[in-house]
Steps between C-alpha positions, in 0.01 A plus 500: 500500500361382166808629314749269673322172418557495120871576553532213747310268264719606209814448709389153604412410142839626381676307777307185413583540130870547581492192724337292224751625241792426732375147574441427130848627412652292781316185393590563135865552589512184709326302227737632234804433719374149574440425131845628402674291764279199430602525133864506610462205738281268292761413230746404777243271660394347169857428388580301816 
């Protein structure tokens, strides 16, 4: 079965790439959301 192995390897590599992309997008989204809300909250804290 030498034909099946490259397909499995390619599938795993694709799955790993998708997982990495998803985690990077999630971290980027959380970081952006945190920065936006931190920018909204900081002036309120500084003015008190």
